[in-house]
Coordinates of C-alpha atoms in Angstrom, one line a residue:
M1 CA -131.5 -22.2 162.7
N2 CA -130.4 -22.1 166.2
W3 CA -127.9 -19.2 166.5
F4 CA -127.2 -20.1 170.1
D5 CA -125.7 -23.4 169.1
P6 CA -121.9 -23.0 168.8
Y7 CA -121.6 -25.8 166.2
T8 CA -124.3 -24.1 164.1
C9 CA -122.5 -20.8 164.3
M10 CA -119.2 -22.3 163.4
A11 CA -120.8 -24.0 160.4
K12 CA -122.2 -20.7 159.2
C13 CA -118.8 -19.1 159.6
S14 CA -117.1 -21.9 157.7
D15 CA -119.5 -21.4 154.7
S16 CA -117.9 -18.0 153.9
S17 CA -115.7 -18.0 150.9
G18 CA -112.1 -16.8 150.7
L19 CA -108.8 -17.9 152.0
Q20 CA -109.1 -16.0 155.3
W21 CA -112.5 -17.8 156.1
K22 CA -111.1 -21.1 155.3
K23 CA -108.1 -20.5 157.5
L24 CA -110.0 -18.9 160.4
G25 CA -113.4 -20.5 160.2
F26 CA -113.1 -22.5 163.3
L27 CA -111.1 -19.9 165.3
V28 CA -113.5 -17.0 164.5
G29 CA -116.6 -19.0 164.9
F30 CA -115.7 -20.4 168.2
F31 CA -114.7 -17.0 169.8
V32 CA -117.7 -15.3 168.3
C33 CA -120.2 -17.9 169.6
L34 CA -118.4 -17.8 172.9
V35 CA -118.8 -14.0 173.3
F36 CA -122.2 -13.4 171.7
F37 CA -124.2 -16.3 172.6
R38 CA -123.0 -17.0 176.2
P39 CA -123.6 -15.0 179.2
V40 CA -120.9 -12.3 179.7
S41 CA -120.1 -13.7 183.1
G42 CA -119.1 -16.9 181.5
L43 CA -116.0 -15.3 179.9
R44 CA -112.9 -16.8 181.4
P45 CA -109.3 -17.0 180.5
L46 CA -108.5 -19.6 178.0
R47 CA -108.5 -22.2 180.7
E48 CA -110.4 -22.4 184.0
R49 CA -108.0 -21.5 186.9
T50 CA -108.4 -21.2 190.7
R51 CA -107.8 -17.4 190.5
S52 CA -110.6 -15.8 188.5
W53 CA -108.3 -13.6 186.3
G54 CA -111.0 -13.5 183.6
D55 CA -113.6 -12.0 186.0
E56 CA -110.9 -9.5 187.0
W57 CA -109.8 -8.3 183.7
L58 CA -112.5 -9.1 181.2
S59 CA -115.2 -6.8 182.5
V60 CA -116.3 -4.2 180.1
R61 CA -114.6 -0.9 180.8
K62 CA -116.5 2.2 179.6
D63 CA -115.1 5.8 179.7
E64 CA -117.3 8.8 179.8
N65 CA -115.6 10.3 176.7
E66 CA -116.3 7.3 174.5
F67 CA -119.0 7.3 171.9
G68 CA -120.6 4.2 173.4
P69 CA -120.0 0.6 174.3
F70 CA -120.1 -0.5 170.7
S71 CA -117.7 2.0 169.0
A72 CA -115.2 0.2 166.9
W73 CA -111.5 0.8 167.6
N74 CA -108.8 0.2 165.2
I75 CA -106.0 -1.4 167.2
T76 CA -103.6 -1.8 164.3
G77 CA -100.2 -0.5 165.4
T78 CA -97.1 -1.2 167.5
Y79 CA -97.2 -1.6 171.2
R80 CA -94.3 -1.4 173.7
G81 CA -94.3 -2.5 177.3
S82 CA -93.3 -5.1 179.7
W83 CA -93.9 -8.7 180.6
K84 CA -93.6 -10.5 183.9
F85 CA -94.5 -13.9 185.4
I86 CA -97.3 -14.0 187.9
D87 CA -95.3 -16.1 190.2
S88 CA -92.0 -14.7 191.5
A89 CA -90.0 -17.5 189.9
N90 CA -90.8 -19.6 186.8
S91 CA -92.0 -23.1 187.8
S92 CA -91.4 -24.7 184.4
S93 CA -89.8 -28.1 184.4
R94 CA -89.7 -28.4 180.6
F95 CA -87.9 -25.1 180.1
P96 CA -85.6 -24.3 183.0
D97 CA -83.8 -21.8 181.0
F98 CA -86.5 -19.2 181.6
K99 CA -84.7 -17.8 184.6
K100 CA -85.7 -14.2 184.3
S101 CA -89.1 -13.0 185.7
N102 CA -89.7 -9.9 183.8
G103 CA -88.6 -7.9 180.8
N104 CA -89.5 -5.7 177.9
S105 CA -91.9 -6.7 175.1
I106 CA -93.1 -5.3 171.7
I107 CA -96.3 -6.2 170.1
E108 CA -97.1 -5.5 166.4
L109 CA -100.7 -6.0 165.4
A110 CA -102.7 -5.8 162.2
S111 CA -106.5 -5.7 162.6
T112 CA -109.0 -6.1 159.6
P113 CA -112.8 -6.3 159.8
T114 CA -114.7 -9.5 159.1
K115 CA -118.2 -10.2 157.9
I116 CA -119.2 -10.9 161.3
T117 CA -120.4 -7.7 163.1
G118 CA -118.3 -6.9 166.1
V119 CA -115.3 -9.2 165.3
H120 CA -112.0 -8.2 163.7
Y121 CA -109.4 -10.6 162.6
V122 CA -106.0 -9.9 164.2
Q123 CA -102.5 -11.2 163.4
G124 CA -99.1 -10.0 164.5
V125 CA -95.8 -10.6 166.1
I126 CA -94.9 -10.5 169.8
I127 CA -91.2 -10.0 170.8
F128 CA -90.1 -10.7 174.3
H129 CA -86.8 -9.3 175.4
D130 CA -84.7 -10.5 178.4
V131 CA -86.5 -13.9 178.5
F132 CA -83.4 -16.1 178.7
D133 CA -80.3 -16.0 180.7
N134 CA -77.4 -14.1 179.2
E135 CA -75.3 -17.2 178.8
H136 CA -77.6 -18.5 176.0
E137 CA -77.0 -15.3 173.9
V138 CA -80.2 -16.0 171.9
G139 CA -81.7 -12.6 172.1
G140 CA -85.4 -11.9 172.4
A141 CA -88.1 -14.5 171.7
Q142 CA -90.4 -13.9 168.8
I143 CA -93.8 -15.4 168.4
K144 CA -96.2 -15.0 165.5
V145 CA -99.9 -14.9 166.7
E146 CA -103.4 -14.6 165.3
G147 CA -106.8 -14.4 166.7
V148 CA -109.9 -12.2 166.9
Y149 CA -110.7 -8.8 168.5
I150 CA -114.2 -8.6 169.8
W151 CA -114.5 -4.8 169.9
P152 CA -118.0 -4.5 171.7
F153 CA -116.4 -6.0 174.7
R154 CA -112.8 -4.9 174.0
Q155 CA -111.6 -8.4 174.2
L156 CA -108.5 -9.7 172.4
R157 CA -108.0 -13.5 172.0
M158 CA -104.9 -14.8 170.2
V159 CA -103.1 -18.1 169.8
A160 CA -99.6 -18.8 168.3
N161 CA -99.7 -19.2 164.6
S162 CA -99.1 -22.7 163.7
G163 CA -98.4 -22.1 160.0
K164 CA -95.1 -22.0 158.3
E165 CA -93.1 -18.9 158.0
G166 CA -94.2 -16.6 155.2
E167 CA -97.9 -17.8 155.1
F168 CA -99.3 -14.6 156.5
G169 CA -101.9 -13.0 154.3
Q170 CA -102.4 -9.5 153.0
E171 CA -103.0 -8.2 156.6
E172 CA -99.3 -8.4 157.2
D173 CA -98.6 -5.6 154.8
Y174 CA -99.1 -3.1 157.6
I175 CA -96.5 -4.9 159.8
L176 CA -94.0 -5.1 156.9
S177 CA -94.5 -1.4 156.0
N178 CA -94.5 0.0 159.5
P179 CA -91.5 2.3 159.9
Y180 CA -91.1 1.2 163.5
H181 CA -90.9 -2.4 162.4
L182 CA -88.7 -1.7 159.3
L183 CA -86.2 0.5 161.2
G184 CA -86.0 -2.2 163.9
V185 CA -85.2 -4.8 161.3
F186 CA -82.6 -2.5 159.7
S187 CA -81.0 -1.8 163.2
S188 CA -81.0 -5.5 164.0
Q189 CA -79.3 -6.5 160.7
I190 CA -76.7 -3.8 160.6
F191 CA -75.8 -2.8 164.2
Q192 CA -76.8 -5.8 166.3
E193 CA -76.6 -9.2 164.7
S194 CA -76.1 -10.6 161.2
P195 CA -78.8 -12.7 159.4
R196 CA -76.6 -15.8 159.7
D197 CA -76.2 -15.4 163.4
K198 CA -80.0 -14.7 163.8
I199 CA -80.9 -18.0 162.0
W200 CA -78.4 -19.9 164.1
K201 CA -79.7 -18.4 167.4
R202 CA -83.2 -19.1 166.4
K203 CA -82.5 -22.8 165.8
H204 CA -80.6 -23.1 169.1
S205 CA -83.0 -21.1 171.1
P206 CA -85.4 -22.7 173.7
M207 CA -88.1 -21.0 171.8
Y208 CA -87.5 -23.4 168.9
D209 CA -88.5 -26.3 171.0
M210 CA -91.4 -24.4 172.7
E211 CA -93.1 -23.9 169.3
K212 CA -93.2 -27.7 168.9
H213 CA -94.3 -28.8 172.3
C214 CA -96.4 -25.9 173.6
N215 CA -99.7 -24.2 172.8
I216 CA -99.6 -20.4 173.4
E217 CA -102.9 -18.7 174.3
I218 CA -103.3 -15.0 175.1
A219 CA -106.4 -13.3 176.5
A220 CA -106.2 -9.5 176.8
Q221 CA -108.3 -6.4 177.5
I222 CA -108.0 -3.2 175.3
S223 CA -108.5 0.2 176.7
R224 CA -108.1 3.7 175.2
I225 CA -105.7 6.2 176.8
S226 CA -106.9 9.7 177.4
T227 CA -104.1 12.2 177.0
P228 CA -104.3 15.9 178.0
Q229 CA -102.8 17.0 174.7
N230 CA -104.7 16.6 171.5
D231 CA -102.9 14.0 169.4
G232 CA -105.1 14.5 166.4
D233 CA -106.7 11.5 164.8
H234 CA -104.2 9.0 166.3
D235 CA -105.6 7.3 169.3
R236 CA -103.4 5.5 171.7
Y237 CA -104.5 2.2 173.2
H238 CA -103.4 0.0 176.2
I239 CA -103.3 -3.8 176.2
E240 CA -103.3 -5.8 179.5
G241 CA -103.5 -9.5 179.2
L242 CA -102.4 -13.0 180.3
M243 CA -100.4 -15.5 178.2
E244 CA -100.6 -19.1 179.1
S245 CA -98.8 -22.1 177.7
P246 CA -100.5 -25.5 178.1
S247 CA -98.4 -28.4 176.9
V248 CA -99.4 -30.3 173.8
D249 CA -99.3 -33.6 175.7
D250 CA -101.2 -32.2 178.7
D251 CA -98.1 -32.6 180.8
G252 CA -98.6 -29.3 182.8
D253 CA -97.7 -25.8 181.6
C254 CA -94.6 -25.1 179.6
F255 CA -94.0 -22.0 181.8
S256 CA -95.9 -20.0 184.3
P257 CA -98.6 -17.6 183.3
M258 CA -97.3 -14.3 182.0
L259 CA -98.8 -10.8 182.4
L260 CA -98.5 -8.5 179.4
N261 CA -98.7 -4.7 179.8
T262 CA -98.1 -2.6 176.6
T263 CA -99.1 0.7 175.2
S264 CA -99.3 1.8 171.6
V265 CA -96.4 3.7 170.1
N266 CA -97.1 7.2 168.9
V267 CA -95.8 7.0 165.3
E268 CA -95.7 10.7 164.9
V269 CA -93.1 11.0 167.6
Y270 CA -91.2 8.2 166.1
Y271 CA -91.3 10.0 162.7
N272 CA -90.0 13.2 164.3
K273 CA -87.0 11.3 165.9
A274 CA -86.0 9.9 162.6
V275 CA -86.4 13.3 160.8
N276 CA -84.4 15.1 163.6
Y277 CA -81.7 12.5 163.2
T278 CA -81.4 13.2 159.5
L279 CA -81.4 16.9 160.1
M280 CA -78.4 16.3 162.6
V281 CA -76.6 14.3 160.0
T282 CA -77.2 17.0 157.3
F283 CA -75.9 19.7 159.7
V284 CA -72.8 17.7 160.6
S285 CA -72.1 17.1 156.9
F286 CA -72.3 20.8 156.2
L287 CA -69.9 21.5 159.0
Q288 CA -67.5 18.9 157.7
V289 CA -67.6 20.6 154.2
L290 CA -66.6 23.9 155.9
L291 CA -63.8 22.3 157.8
L292 CA -62.5 20.6 154.7
I293 CA -62.5 23.9 152.8
R294 CA -60.6 25.5 155.7
Q295 CA -58.0 22.7 155.7
M296 CA -57.6 22.8 151.9
E297 CA -56.9 26.6 152.1
H298 CA -54.4 25.8 155.0
S299 CA -52.4 23.4 152.7
N300 CA -53.1 24.9 149.3
T301 CA -49.4 24.7 148.3
Q302 CA -47.6 21.6 147.1
S303 CA -45.3 21.6 150.1
G304 CA -48.4 21.9 152.5
A305 CA -50.4 19.2 150.7
A306 CA -47.4 16.8 150.8
K307 CA -47.3 17.1 154.7
V308 CA -50.9 15.6 155.0
S309 CA -51.3 11.8 155.3
I310 CA -53.2 10.3 152.3
L311 CA -54.2 7.5 154.5
M312 CA -55.9 9.8 157.0
I313 CA -58.0 11.5 154.3
G314 CA -58.8 8.1 152.6
Q315 CA -60.0 6.6 155.8
Q316 CA -62.4 9.5 156.4
A317 CA -63.6 9.2 152.8
I318 CA -64.4 5.5 153.3
M319 CA -66.3 6.3 156.5
D320 CA -68.4 8.8 154.7
A321 CA -69.0 6.4 151.8
Y322 CA -70.3 3.7 154.3
L323 CA -72.5 6.3 156.0
C324 CA -73.9 7.4 152.6
L325 CA -74.7 3.8 151.7
L326 CA -76.3 3.1 155.1
H327 CA -78.6 6.2 154.9
L328 CA -79.6 5.4 151.3
T329 CA -80.4 1.8 152.3
A330 CA -82.5 2.9 155.2
G331 CA -84.4 5.4 153.0
I332 CA -85.1 2.7 150.4
L333 CA -86.3 0.2 153.1
V334 CA -88.5 2.8 154.9
E335 CA -90.4 4.4 152.0
S336 CA -92.2 6.9 154.2
L337 CA -88.8 8.4 155.4
F338 CA -87.1 8.2 152.0
N339 CA -86.8 12.0 151.6
A340 CA -85.3 12.5 155.0
F341 CA -82.7 9.7 154.7
A342 CA -82.0 10.5 151.0
T343 CA -81.1 14.1 152.0
A344 CA -78.6 12.8 154.6
A345 CA -77.2 10.3 152.1
F346 CA -76.8 13.1 149.5
F347 CA -74.9 15.4 151.9
K348 CA -72.6 12.5 152.8
F349 CA -72.1 11.7 149.1
V350 CA -71.1 15.4 148.5
V351 CA -68.6 15.2 151.4
F352 CA -67.1 11.9 150.2
S353 CA -67.1 12.2 146.4
I354 CA -66.5 16.0 145.8
F355 CA -64.4 17.4 148.7
E356 CA -62.5 14.4 150.2
M357 CA -61.7 12.7 146.9
R358 CA -60.5 16.0 145.5
Y359 CA -58.3 16.6 148.5
L360 CA -57.1 13.0 148.2
L361 CA -56.0 13.6 144.6
A362 CA -54.3 16.9 145.5
I363 CA -52.3 15.1 148.3
W364 CA -51.4 12.2 145.9
K365 CA -50.2 14.7 143.2
A366 CA -48.1 16.7 145.8
S367 CA -46.3 13.7 147.0
R368 CA -45.2 12.7 143.5
P369 CA -43.9 15.9 142.0
M370 CA -41.6 14.2 139.6
N371 CA -44.3 12.1 138.1
S372 CA -46.4 15.1 137.2
G373 CA -44.1 16.0 134.4
E374 CA -44.4 12.5 132.8
G375 CA -46.7 11.5 130.1
W376 CA -50.5 11.2 130.4
E377 CA -50.4 7.4 130.1
A378 CA -48.2 7.1 133.2
M379 CA -50.4 9.6 135.1
R380 CA -53.6 7.7 134.1
R381 CA -52.0 4.3 135.1
E382 CA -51.1 5.5 138.6
L383 CA -54.5 7.1 139.0
S384 CA -56.1 3.8 138.1
V385 CA -54.0 2.1 140.8
L386 CA -55.0 4.7 143.3
Y387 CA -58.8 4.3 142.6
S388 CA -58.5 0.5 142.5
R389 CA -57.0 0.5 145.9
F390 CA -59.5 2.9 147.3
Y391 CA -62.6 1.1 146.1
G392 CA -61.1 -2.3 146.8
I393 CA -60.6 -1.3 150.4
L394 CA -64.1 0.1 150.4
L395 CA -65.7 -3.3 149.2
G396 CA -63.3 -5.4 151.3
G397 CA -64.4 -3.5 154.4
I398 CA -68.0 -4.4 153.7
L399 CA -67.1 -8.1 153.5
V400 CA -65.0 -7.9 156.7
M401 CA -67.8 -6.3 158.7
Y402 CA -70.2 -8.9 157.4
E403 CA -67.9 -11.8 158.4
F404 CA -67.0 -10.4 161.7
H405 CA -70.3 -8.8 162.6
K406 CA -70.1 -9.8 166.2
F407 CA -67.0 -7.6 166.6
L408 CA -68.7 -4.6 165.0
R409 CA -68.0 -2.2 167.9
P410 CA -64.2 -3.0 168.0
I411 CA -64.3 -2.5 164.2
L412 CA -65.9 0.9 164.7
L413 CA -63.1 1.9 167.1
L414 CA -60.6 0.9 164.6
I415 CA -62.3 2.9 161.9
H416 CA -62.3 6.0 164.1
S417 CA -58.5 5.8 164.4
F418 CA -58.1 8.0 161.3
W419 CA -55.8 10.5 163.1
I420 CA -53.1 7.8 163.8
P421 CA -51.7 7.8 160.2
Q422 CA -51.2 11.6 160.4
I423 CA -49.5 11.4 163.8
I424 CA -47.1 8.8 162.4
T425 CA -46.5 10.8 159.2
N426 CA -45.6 13.9 161.3
V427 CA -43.1 11.9 163.4
V428 CA -41.5 10.3 160.3
R429 CA -41.3 13.4 158.1
D430 CA -40.9 15.9 160.9
S431 CA -43.7 18.0 159.3
R432 CA -44.5 21.4 160.6
K433 CA -48.2 22.2 161.1
P434 CA -49.7 20.1 158.5
L435 CA -53.3 20.4 159.8
H436 CA -55.2 23.4 160.9
P437 CA -56.3 23.3 164.6
H438 CA -59.9 24.1 163.7
Y439 CA -59.9 21.1 161.3
I440 CA -58.5 18.8 164.1
L441 CA -61.1 19.8 166.7
G442 CA -64.0 20.1 164.3
M443 CA -63.6 16.8 162.6
T444 CA -63.1 15.1 166.0
V445 CA -66.4 16.4 167.3
T446 CA -68.4 15.9 164.1
R447 CA -67.1 12.3 163.7
L448 CA -68.3 11.5 167.2
A449 CA -72.0 12.8 166.6
I450 CA -73.4 9.7 164.8
P451 CA -71.9 6.9 166.9
L452 CA -72.6 8.6 170.2
Y453 CA -76.2 9.1 169.1
L454 CA -76.7 5.5 168.0
F455 CA -74.9 3.8 170.9
G456 CA -75.3 6.4 173.7
C457 CA -78.8 8.0 173.4
P458 CA -81.3 5.9 175.4
H459 CA -84.2 6.9 173.2
N460 CA -82.6 6.7 169.7
F461 CA -85.0 5.7 166.9
M462 CA -82.9 2.7 166.0
R463 CA -83.9 1.0 169.3
I464 CA -80.2 0.1 170.0
E465 CA -79.4 -0.5 173.7
P466 CA -77.1 2.2 174.9
D467 CA -73.6 1.2 175.8
K468 CA -72.0 4.0 178.0
I469 CA -68.7 2.2 178.4
W470 CA -68.1 1.9 174.7
C471 CA -69.1 5.5 174.2
I472 CA -66.7 6.7 176.9
C473 CA -63.9 4.6 175.3
L474 CA -64.7 6.0 171.9
G475 CA -64.6 9.6 173.2
V476 CA -61.4 9.1 175.1
F477 CA -59.7 7.4 172.2
M478 CA -60.6 10.2 169.8
G479 CA -59.7 12.9 172.3
I480 CA -56.2 11.4 172.9
Q481 CA -55.6 11.4 169.1
A482 CA -56.7 15.0 168.7
L483 CA -54.6 16.0 171.8
I484 CA -51.4 14.5 170.3
L485 CA -52.0 16.3 167.0
L486 CA -52.4 19.7 168.7
I487 CA -49.3 19.0 170.8
Q488 CA -47.4 18.3 167.6
H489 CA -48.8 21.5 166.0
Y490 CA -47.7 23.8 168.7
L491 CA -44.6 22.1 170.2
G492 CA -43.2 20.2 167.3
S493 CA -43.9 16.8 165.6
R494 CA -41.2 15.0 167.6
C495 CA -41.4 16.9 170.9
F496 CA -42.5 13.8 172.9
I497 CA -39.6 11.6 171.5
P498 CA -36.3 11.6 173.4
R499 CA -33.5 13.3 171.5
Q500 CA -31.2 10.3 172.0
I501 CA -33.2 8.2 169.6
L502 CA -33.9 10.8 167.0
P503 CA -32.0 10.7 163.7
E504 CA -29.6 13.4 162.8
K505 CA -31.1 16.4 161.0
Y506 CA -29.6 18.7 158.6
S507 CA -28.8 22.2 160.0
Y508 CA -29.4 25.1 157.7
Y509 CA -27.3 27.2 160.0
R510 CA -24.2 24.9 159.6
R511 CA -20.6 26.2 159.5
F512 CA -19.1 26.9 156.1
E513 CA -15.6 27.8 154.9
Q514 CA -15.0 31.6 154.7
D515 CA -12.4 31.2 152.0
G516 CA -14.9 29.5 149.7
N517 CA -16.1 31.0 146.5
Y518 CA -19.8 31.5 147.2
A519 CA -22.5 33.6 145.6
T520 CA -23.3 36.5 147.9
D521 CA -26.7 37.4 146.6
C522 CA -30.0 35.8 147.7
V523 CA -31.8 34.7 144.5
I524 CA -35.2 34.9 146.3
C525 CA -35.2 38.6 147.3
M526 CA -32.2 39.6 144.9
T527 CA -30.3 41.4 147.7
S528 CA -26.8 40.8 148.9
I529 CA -25.9 38.6 152.0
D530 CA -23.2 39.8 154.4
L531 CA -21.3 36.5 154.9
P532 CA -18.6 37.8 157.2
Q533 CA -21.1 38.7 159.8
R534 CA -22.4 35.2 160.3
S535 CA -25.7 35.1 162.1
N536 CA -29.1 33.4 162.1
D537 CA -30.2 35.7 159.3
C538 CA -28.3 33.4 156.8
M539 CA -29.3 29.8 155.9
V540 CA -27.2 27.3 153.8
T541 CA -28.7 24.5 151.8
P542 CA -27.0 21.1 151.3
C543 CA -26.0 22.3 147.8
D544 CA -24.0 25.3 149.3
H545 CA -26.4 28.0 148.3
F546 CA -27.0 30.9 150.6
F547 CA -30.3 32.7 151.4
H548 CA -31.8 34.9 153.9
S549 CA -33.5 32.9 156.7
G550 CA -36.9 34.5 156.2
C551 CA -36.8 34.2 152.5
L552 CA -35.9 30.4 152.5
Q553 CA -38.4 29.5 155.2
R554 CA -41.2 31.2 153.2
W555 CA -40.0 29.4 150.1
M556 CA -39.9 26.0 151.8
D557 CA -43.5 26.5 152.9
I558 CA -44.4 26.4 149.2
K559 CA -41.8 24.1 147.7
M560 CA -39.1 21.8 149.2
E561 CA -36.8 22.6 146.5
C562 CA -33.6 24.6 146.2
P563 CA -34.5 28.0 144.5
T564 CA -31.2 27.9 142.6
C565 CA -30.6 24.3 141.4
R566 CA -34.1 22.7 142.1
R567 CA -32.7 19.9 144.2
P568 CA -35.0 18.4 146.9
L569 CA -34.4 20.0 150.3
P570 CA -34.5 18.1 153.7
P571 CA -36.9 19.2 156.4
A572 CA -35.8 22.2 158.5

């Protein structure tokens, strides 16, 4: 058998059994025969060009700290880097939409050994960001590739996968289970674009036509990165290569040759980012529990709880329920990070289901004092209505965010307007100090932690592009709400409203007839009241009962009822 004959070598490769050999017989055989049974100087890019890029990049690079020229490297992993056209401007006549000359790229590869010594089968996905002009709004271009990695010469040869979607073999299990890939998919589905928009953009993308009319060929060189720190058993690799796109009908190139320059992602660092994020969420949840306990102590009376807006607490409870579901979904999707995300989801569940729902029921009961004395059936019926509205709004919000996914950031601004119902309630009821200042400031800061990390941190683990303008708008919006609440706390609920448009209020220091037959004893402290010496020490209720000013004010902090006849009292 003549092993130097390419056709003989390909015939031997095609005789191997298994689905992988049937699929890649020609591809592996051709590249193996090309590398092993031709002179090394004959290695070229995928097509002969005037500029000898192959001679420049495909020379064997050998570092002193390597074990030798024939040590096998496992290049399975995720690579991040950049792409750029060799020419300053793209000269494509078929795809003039490729107006940008450089951008970011992500390569995810899965490498498995073959029966041919020195050859690994490689398949993966290449994602190109910033390819098209912004007016197309089609996002990044994604291409599935497969090929061979000839590790004695550190050569990587890949072509676009011509199969249908979903036909990748078992080697794709790494790509699908990679936390970097899974969290990227989760981020794309939840925070960036919906699946429906993603399918529409793919069909209307110029990449959809390019897959039909262009062949994509990649030739790359693999090198290992030597770092001063000891990263353990995880080696980092660098890929430099050229991607060409000859047309199927030999009508020139689909686009100019493209240089790829990527470096493998340190998965341990990525794990640490995700774990640190869950620790932050856990710490923030713990602070919110302490703040809720402080606020519940501040309004532990029936009168104090009735001053708090039930819509404000309900909106915060819905926010924590959404965060609990998101973290739990992320933990189920990324199995290796399940414990971290499940811990964050558990703390959010505690805040939502135990403390906020309990406070919600206390406010509801305080605002309906007459109904508390009714039968159990009426109480259960009203509780059922309350729970039905709450969970109905919770499920309806999920549907609204799914349907209007492109307006996610304005929706997040609307969700973070939970202080507005309390501001309106203070003005309408003229409530005195319904919220503790520590609760106002603490909740404002802790509610900003997660959205500012996701949309403001340039190195967040969700790989969301930072939006500084939106983060500034959110911070200013929340700050204005908290500032208004603090002004109402210290200066009065209606201090910023002109007196001319305010309704008339009942005055507890009103004039009364001296000849009237009034009780002269305060039923709160059981001491006499000196009525002839009229002063600010005496207060009169609408039902003409007299009390000491200090006694009645302390009473109204607990109950807004007349201590004598139990009639409802207006705000002071």
